[in-house]
Tab-separated table of C-alpha atoms in Angstrom:
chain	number	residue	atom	x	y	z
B	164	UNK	CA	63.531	185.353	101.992
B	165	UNK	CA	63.898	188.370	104.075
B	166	UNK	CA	63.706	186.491	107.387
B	167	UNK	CA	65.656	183.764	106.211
B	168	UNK	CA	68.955	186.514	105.177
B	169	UNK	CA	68.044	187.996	108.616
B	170	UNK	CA	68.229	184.216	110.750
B	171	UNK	CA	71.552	183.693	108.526
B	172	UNK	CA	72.853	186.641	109.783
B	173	UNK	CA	72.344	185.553	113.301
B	174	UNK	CA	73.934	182.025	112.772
B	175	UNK	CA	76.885	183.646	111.461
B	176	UNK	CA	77.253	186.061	114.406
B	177	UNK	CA	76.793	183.190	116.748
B	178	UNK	CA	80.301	181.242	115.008
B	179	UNK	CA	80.629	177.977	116.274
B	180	UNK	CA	78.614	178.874	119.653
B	181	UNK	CA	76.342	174.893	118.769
B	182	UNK	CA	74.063	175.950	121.303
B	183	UNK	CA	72.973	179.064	119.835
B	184	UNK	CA	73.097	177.704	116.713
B	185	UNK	CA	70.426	174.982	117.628
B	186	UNK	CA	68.416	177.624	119.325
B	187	UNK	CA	68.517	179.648	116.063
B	188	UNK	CA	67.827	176.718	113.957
B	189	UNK	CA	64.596	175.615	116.518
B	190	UNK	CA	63.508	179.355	116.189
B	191	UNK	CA	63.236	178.889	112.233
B	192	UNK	CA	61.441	175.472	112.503
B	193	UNK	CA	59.072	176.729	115.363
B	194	UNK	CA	58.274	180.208	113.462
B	195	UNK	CA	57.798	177.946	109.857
B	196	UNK	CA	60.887	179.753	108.112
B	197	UNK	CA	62.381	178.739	105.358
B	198	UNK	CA	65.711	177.359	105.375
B	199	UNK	CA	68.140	178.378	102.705
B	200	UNK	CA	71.466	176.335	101.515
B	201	UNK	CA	73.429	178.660	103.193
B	202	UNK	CA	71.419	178.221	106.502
B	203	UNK	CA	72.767	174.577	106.569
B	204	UNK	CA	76.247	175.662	105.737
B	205	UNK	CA	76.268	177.705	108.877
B	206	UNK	CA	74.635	174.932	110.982
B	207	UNK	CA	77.183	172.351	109.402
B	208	UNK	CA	80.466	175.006	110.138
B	209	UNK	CA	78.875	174.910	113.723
B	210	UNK	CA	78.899	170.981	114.052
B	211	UNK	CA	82.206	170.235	112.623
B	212	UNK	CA	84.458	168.321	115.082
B	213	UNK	CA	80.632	166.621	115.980
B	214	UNK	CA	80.059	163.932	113.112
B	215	UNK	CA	76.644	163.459	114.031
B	216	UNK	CA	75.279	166.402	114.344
B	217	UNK	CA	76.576	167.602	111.133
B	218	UNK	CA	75.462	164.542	108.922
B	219	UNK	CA	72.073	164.671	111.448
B	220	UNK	CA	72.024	168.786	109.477
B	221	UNK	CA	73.054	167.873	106.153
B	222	UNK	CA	70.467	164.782	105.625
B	223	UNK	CA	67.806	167.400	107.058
B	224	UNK	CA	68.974	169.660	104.048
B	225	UNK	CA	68.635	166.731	101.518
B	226	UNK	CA	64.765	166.519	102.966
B	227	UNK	CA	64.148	169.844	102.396
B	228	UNK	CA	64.778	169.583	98.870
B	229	UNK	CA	67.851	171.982	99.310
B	230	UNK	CA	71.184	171.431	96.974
B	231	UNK	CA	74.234	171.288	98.938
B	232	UNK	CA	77.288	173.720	98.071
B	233	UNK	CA	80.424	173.859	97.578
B	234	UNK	CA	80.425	175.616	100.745
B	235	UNK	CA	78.736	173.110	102.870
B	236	UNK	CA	79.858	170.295	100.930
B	237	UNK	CA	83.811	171.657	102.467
B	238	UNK	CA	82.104	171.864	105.909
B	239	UNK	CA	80.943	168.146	105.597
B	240	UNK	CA	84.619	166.907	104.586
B	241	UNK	CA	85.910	168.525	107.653
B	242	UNK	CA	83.254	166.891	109.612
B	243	UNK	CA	83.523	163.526	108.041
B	244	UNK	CA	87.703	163.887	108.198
B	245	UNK	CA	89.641	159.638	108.477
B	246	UNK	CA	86.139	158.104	107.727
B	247	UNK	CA	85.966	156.186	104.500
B	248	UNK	CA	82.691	155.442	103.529
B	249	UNK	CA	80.715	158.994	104.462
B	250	UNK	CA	84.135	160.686	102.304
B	251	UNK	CA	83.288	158.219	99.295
B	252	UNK	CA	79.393	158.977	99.516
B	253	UNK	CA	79.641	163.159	100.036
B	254	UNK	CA	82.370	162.695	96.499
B	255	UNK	CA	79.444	160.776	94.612
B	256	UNK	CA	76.781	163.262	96.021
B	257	UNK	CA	79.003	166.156	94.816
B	258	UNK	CA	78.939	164.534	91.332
B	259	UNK	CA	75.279	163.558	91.486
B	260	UNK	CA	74.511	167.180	92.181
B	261	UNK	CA	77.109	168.591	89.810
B	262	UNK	CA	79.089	170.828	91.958
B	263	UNK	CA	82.412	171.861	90.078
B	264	UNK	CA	85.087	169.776	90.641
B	265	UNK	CA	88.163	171.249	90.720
B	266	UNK	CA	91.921	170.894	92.078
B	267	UNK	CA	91.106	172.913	95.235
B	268	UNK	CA	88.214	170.256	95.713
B	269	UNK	CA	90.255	167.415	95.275
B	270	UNK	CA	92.966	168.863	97.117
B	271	UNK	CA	90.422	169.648	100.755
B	272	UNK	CA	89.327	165.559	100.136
B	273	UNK	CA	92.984	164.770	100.528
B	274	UNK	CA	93.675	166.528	103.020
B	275	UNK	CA	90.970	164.947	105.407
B	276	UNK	CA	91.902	161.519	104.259
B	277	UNK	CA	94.472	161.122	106.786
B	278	UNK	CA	95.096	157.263	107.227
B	279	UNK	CA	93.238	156.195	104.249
B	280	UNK	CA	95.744	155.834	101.444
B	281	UNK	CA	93.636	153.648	98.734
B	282	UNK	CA	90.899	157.018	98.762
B	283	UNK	CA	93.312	159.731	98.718
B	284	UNK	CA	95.309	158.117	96.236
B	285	UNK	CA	91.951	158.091	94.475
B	286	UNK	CA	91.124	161.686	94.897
B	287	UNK	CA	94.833	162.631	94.039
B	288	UNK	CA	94.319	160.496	91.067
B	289	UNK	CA	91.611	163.009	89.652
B	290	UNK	CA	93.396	165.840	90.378
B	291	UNK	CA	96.048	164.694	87.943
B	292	UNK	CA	93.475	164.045	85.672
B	293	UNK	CA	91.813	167.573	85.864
B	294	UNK	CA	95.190	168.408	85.201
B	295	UNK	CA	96.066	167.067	82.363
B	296	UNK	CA	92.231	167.847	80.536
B	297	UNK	CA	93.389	171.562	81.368
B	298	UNK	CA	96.491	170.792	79.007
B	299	UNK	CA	94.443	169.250	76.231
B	300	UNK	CA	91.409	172.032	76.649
B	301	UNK	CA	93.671	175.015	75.789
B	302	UNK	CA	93.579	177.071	71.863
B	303	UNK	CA	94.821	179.984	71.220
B	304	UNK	CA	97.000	182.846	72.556
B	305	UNK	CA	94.302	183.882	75.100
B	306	UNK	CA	93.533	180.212	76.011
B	307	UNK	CA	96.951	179.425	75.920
B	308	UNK	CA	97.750	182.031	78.761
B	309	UNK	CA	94.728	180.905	80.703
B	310	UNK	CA	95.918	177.468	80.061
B	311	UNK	CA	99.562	178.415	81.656
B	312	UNK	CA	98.288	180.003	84.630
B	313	UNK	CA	95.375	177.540	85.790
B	314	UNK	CA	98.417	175.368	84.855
B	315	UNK	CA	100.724	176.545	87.676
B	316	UNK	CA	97.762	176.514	89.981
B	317	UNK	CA	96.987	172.997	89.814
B	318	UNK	CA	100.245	172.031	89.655
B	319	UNK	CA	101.131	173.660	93.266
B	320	UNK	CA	97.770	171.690	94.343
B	321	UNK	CA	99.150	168.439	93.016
B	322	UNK	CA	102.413	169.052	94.520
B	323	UNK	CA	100.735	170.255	97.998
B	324	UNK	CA	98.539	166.968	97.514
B	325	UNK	CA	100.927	164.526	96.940
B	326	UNK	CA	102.726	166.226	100.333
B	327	UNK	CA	99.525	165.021	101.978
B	328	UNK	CA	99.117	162.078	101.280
B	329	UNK	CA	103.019	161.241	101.883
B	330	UNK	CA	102.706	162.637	105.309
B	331	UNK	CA	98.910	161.503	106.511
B	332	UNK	CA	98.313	158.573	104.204
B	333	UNK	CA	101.278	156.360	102.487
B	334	UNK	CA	102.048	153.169	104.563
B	335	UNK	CA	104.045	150.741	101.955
B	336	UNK	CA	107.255	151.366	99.488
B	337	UNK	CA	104.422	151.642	95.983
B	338	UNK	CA	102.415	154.672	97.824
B	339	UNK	CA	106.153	156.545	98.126
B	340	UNK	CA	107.113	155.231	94.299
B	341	UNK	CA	103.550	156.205	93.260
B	342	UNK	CA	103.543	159.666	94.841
B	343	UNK	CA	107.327	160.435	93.606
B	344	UNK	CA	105.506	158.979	90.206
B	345	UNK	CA	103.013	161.388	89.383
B	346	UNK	CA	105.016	164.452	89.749
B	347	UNK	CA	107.825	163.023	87.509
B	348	UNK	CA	104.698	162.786	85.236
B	349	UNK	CA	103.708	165.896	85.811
B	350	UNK	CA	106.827	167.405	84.728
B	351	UNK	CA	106.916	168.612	88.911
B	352	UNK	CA	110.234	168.657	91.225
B	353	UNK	CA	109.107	167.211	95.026
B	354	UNK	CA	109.676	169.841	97.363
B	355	UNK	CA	111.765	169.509	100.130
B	356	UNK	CA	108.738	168.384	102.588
B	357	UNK	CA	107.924	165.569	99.692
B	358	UNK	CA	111.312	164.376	99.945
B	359	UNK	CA	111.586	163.628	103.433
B	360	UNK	CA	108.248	162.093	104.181
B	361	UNK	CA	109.057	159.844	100.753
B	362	UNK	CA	112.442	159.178	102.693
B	363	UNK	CA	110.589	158.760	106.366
B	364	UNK	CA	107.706	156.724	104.804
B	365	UNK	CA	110.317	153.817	102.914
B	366	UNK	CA	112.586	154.017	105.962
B	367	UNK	CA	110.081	152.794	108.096
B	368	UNK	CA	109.039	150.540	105.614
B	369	UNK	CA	112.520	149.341	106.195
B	370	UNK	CA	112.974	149.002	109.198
B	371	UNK	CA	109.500	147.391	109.548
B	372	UNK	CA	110.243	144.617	106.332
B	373	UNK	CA	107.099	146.167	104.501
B	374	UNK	CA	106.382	145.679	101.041
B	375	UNK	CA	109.411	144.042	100.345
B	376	UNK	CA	111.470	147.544	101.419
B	377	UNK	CA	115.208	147.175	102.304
B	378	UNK	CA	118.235	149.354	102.736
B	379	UNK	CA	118.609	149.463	98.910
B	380	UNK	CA	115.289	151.418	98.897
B	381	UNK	CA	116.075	153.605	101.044
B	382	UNK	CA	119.570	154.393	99.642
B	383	UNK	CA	117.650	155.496	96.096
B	384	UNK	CA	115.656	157.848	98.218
B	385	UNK	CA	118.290	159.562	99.966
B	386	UNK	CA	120.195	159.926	96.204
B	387	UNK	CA	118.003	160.927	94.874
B	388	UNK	CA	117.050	163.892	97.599
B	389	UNK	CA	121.259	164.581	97.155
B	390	UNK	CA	121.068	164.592	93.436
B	391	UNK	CA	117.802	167.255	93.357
B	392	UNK	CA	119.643	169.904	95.235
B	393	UNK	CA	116.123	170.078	97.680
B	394	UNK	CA	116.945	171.687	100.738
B	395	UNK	CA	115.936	169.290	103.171
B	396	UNK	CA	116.858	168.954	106.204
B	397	UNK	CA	120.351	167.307	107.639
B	398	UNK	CA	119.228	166.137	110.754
B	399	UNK	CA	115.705	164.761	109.812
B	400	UNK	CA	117.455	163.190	106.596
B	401	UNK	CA	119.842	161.430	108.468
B	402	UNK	CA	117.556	160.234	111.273
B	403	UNK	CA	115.430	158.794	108.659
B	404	UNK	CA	118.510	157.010	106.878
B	405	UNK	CA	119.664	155.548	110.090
B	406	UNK	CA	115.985	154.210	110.622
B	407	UNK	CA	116.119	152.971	107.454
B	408	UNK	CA	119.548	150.744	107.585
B	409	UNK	CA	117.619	147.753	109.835
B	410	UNK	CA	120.361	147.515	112.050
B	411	UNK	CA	122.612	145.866	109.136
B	412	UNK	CA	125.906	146.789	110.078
B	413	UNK	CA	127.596	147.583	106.833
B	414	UNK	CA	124.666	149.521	106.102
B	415	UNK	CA	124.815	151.678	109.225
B	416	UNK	CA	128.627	152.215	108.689
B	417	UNK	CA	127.715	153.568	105.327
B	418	UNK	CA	125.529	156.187	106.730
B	419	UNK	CA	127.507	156.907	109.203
B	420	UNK	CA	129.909	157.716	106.782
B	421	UNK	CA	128.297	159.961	105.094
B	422	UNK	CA	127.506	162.002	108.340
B	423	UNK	CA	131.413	162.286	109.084
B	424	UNK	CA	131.472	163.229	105.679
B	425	UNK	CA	128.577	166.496	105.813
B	426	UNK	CA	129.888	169.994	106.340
B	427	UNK	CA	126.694	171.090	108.245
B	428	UNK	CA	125.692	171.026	111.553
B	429	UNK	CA	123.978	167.644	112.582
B	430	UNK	CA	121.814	167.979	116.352
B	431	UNK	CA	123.341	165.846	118.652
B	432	UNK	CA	120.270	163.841	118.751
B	433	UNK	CA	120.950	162.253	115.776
B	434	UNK	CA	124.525	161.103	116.291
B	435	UNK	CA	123.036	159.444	119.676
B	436	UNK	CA	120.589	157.906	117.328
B	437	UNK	CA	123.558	156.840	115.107
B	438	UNK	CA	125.766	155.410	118.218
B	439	UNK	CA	123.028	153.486	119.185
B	440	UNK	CA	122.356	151.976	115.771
B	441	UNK	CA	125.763	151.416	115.227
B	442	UNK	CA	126.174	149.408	118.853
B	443	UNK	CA	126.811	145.884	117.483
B	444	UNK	CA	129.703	147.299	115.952
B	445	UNK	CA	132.418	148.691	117.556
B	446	UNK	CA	134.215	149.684	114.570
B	447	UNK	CA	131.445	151.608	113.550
B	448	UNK	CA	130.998	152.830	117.046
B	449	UNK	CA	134.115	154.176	117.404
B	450	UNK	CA	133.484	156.388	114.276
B	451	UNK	CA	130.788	158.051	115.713
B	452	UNK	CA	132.547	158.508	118.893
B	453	UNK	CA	135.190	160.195	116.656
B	454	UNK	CA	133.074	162.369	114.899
B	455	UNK	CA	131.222	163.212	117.864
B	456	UNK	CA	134.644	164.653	119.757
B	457	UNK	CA	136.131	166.357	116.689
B	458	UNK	CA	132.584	168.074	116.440
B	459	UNK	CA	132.105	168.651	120.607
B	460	UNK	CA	128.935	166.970	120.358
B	461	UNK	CA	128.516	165.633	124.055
B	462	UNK	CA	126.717	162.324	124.199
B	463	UNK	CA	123.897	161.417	126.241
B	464	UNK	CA	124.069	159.280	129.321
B	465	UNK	CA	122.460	156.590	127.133
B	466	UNK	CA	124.971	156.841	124.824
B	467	UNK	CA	128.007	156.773	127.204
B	468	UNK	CA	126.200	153.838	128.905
B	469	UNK	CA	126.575	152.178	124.859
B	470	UNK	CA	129.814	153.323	124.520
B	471	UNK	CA	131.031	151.615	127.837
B	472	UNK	CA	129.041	148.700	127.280
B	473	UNK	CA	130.560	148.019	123.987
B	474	UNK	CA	133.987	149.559	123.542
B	475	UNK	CA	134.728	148.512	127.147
B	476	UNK	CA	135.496	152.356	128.411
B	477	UNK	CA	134.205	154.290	131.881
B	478	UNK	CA	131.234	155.699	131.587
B	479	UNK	CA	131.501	159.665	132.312
């Protein structure tokens, strides 16, 4: 035991050095040295960002009759990060070798989901779950104040995964209605972040004629962000509406609208955005121009090239 604490201490002064680390490791194996769980976490922190070589470490572990950890169990998401079927089995291993799962758990699987919306939906499923057995597990005053604060914990992990999986993982209109969904549930306000990926994710859904998402859709989103008082973004929020109009024209004038109508700043990036959606219009297009002047927002060669093109003026 002594020699294995002292071999541990030398894989954890040699970091993510893999070459020392399989030195180290070949030392151990050559001298007949028994290797601990936290030898393998080490040797699995030194693989990640090399797949095999970490699952080649942890199904060594599994031979040597050694239980994984939390610890290593972490390392392995990280290695196994955007691959289905080795995240599913390392979830079922961590329940076949009854590791605590908890919101912090189901939060690091999220996180390393990124593309695969049908098993971080299913991971931020559970966490709403653990959730809500927290609620029902609580008696008492002292249980009741545990209760309140493990509570707030989970429900900044909920809100932190349902970020996640808005940014990295929803593709179609139900992930962003889902997502919105379980906060609501929760009794949880989306933070501003939430907001605009929801509002990003349907606009390209949109634009793209996804899961039956239209203007409408995005319309509700943008509302609704108005309605909450989150302090999102003007620029971002308007270059996702814009996205999110299809081109329809009377849509576009109605978000160009309510650009002309915002105090705050808006980068001139996304009024060239908004001249350029609103080119088969020249109505339209002469709004923006408008705005654009009254604001000194200078337009970009490509959109004086539009504005000559359509409204029939010289560019420059």
């Amino acid at each position: 035991i002594a020699l294995t604490a002292e071999y541990n201490e030398r894989l954890e002064a040699a970091g993510g050095d893999t070459a020392e680390v399989e030195r180290i490791v070949r030392e151990m194996s050559e001298r007949g040295i028994c290797r601990d769980a936290r030898t393998f976490e080490l040797t699995v922190a030194a693989a990640v960002g090399d797949c095999d070589r970490a699952w080649a470490a942890y199904e060594e572990m599994w031979a040597s009759g050694v239980a994984p950890t939390r610890a290593l169990l972490c390392a392995m998401v990280e290695a196994s990060a955007g691959q289905a079927g080795l995240l599913s089995q390392l979830w079922d291993e961590a329940l076949d070798a009854h590791l605590p799962i908890d919101a912090a758990l189901c939060l690091h699987f999220v996180a390393h989901c990124r593309g695969l919306p049908d098993l971080a939906w299913d991971f931020v499923t559970t966490l709403r779950g653990l959730s809500s057995q927290s609620h029902a597990d609580g008696q008492g005053a002292e249980a009741a104040e545990s209760e309140a604060a493990r509570s707030e914990v989970e429900g900044n992990e909920l809100c932190e995964a349902v970020e996640l999986f808005l940014r990295h993982c929803a593709a179609w209109p139900a992930h962003v209605v889902e997502s919105l969904g379980a906060l609501q549930e929760s009794g949880l306000a989306p933070s501003a972040a939430a907001w605009l990926d929801a509002l990003r994710v349907m606009a390209r859904c949109a634009e793209a004629g996804l899961g039956g998402a239209t203007p409408h859709d995005v319309w509700r989103l943008y509302r609704g962000i108005r309605e909450s008082g989150a302090a999102v973004g003007e620029g971002a929020m308007f270059m996702a509406l814009l996205r999110g109009m299809g081109g329809e024209c009377d849509q576009v004038a109605a978000a160009v609208r309510e650009m002309c109508a915002c105090e705050k700043p808006i980068a001139p990036p996304v009024w060239n955005a908004a001249a350029y959606e609103a080119r088969s219009s020249p109505e339209v297009l002469r709004a923006v121009q408008a705005a654009m002047a009254q604001r000194s927002v200078a337009p970009s060669a490509a959109t004086r090239r539009i504005f000559a093109a359509v409204l029939g003026e010289v560019e420059g």
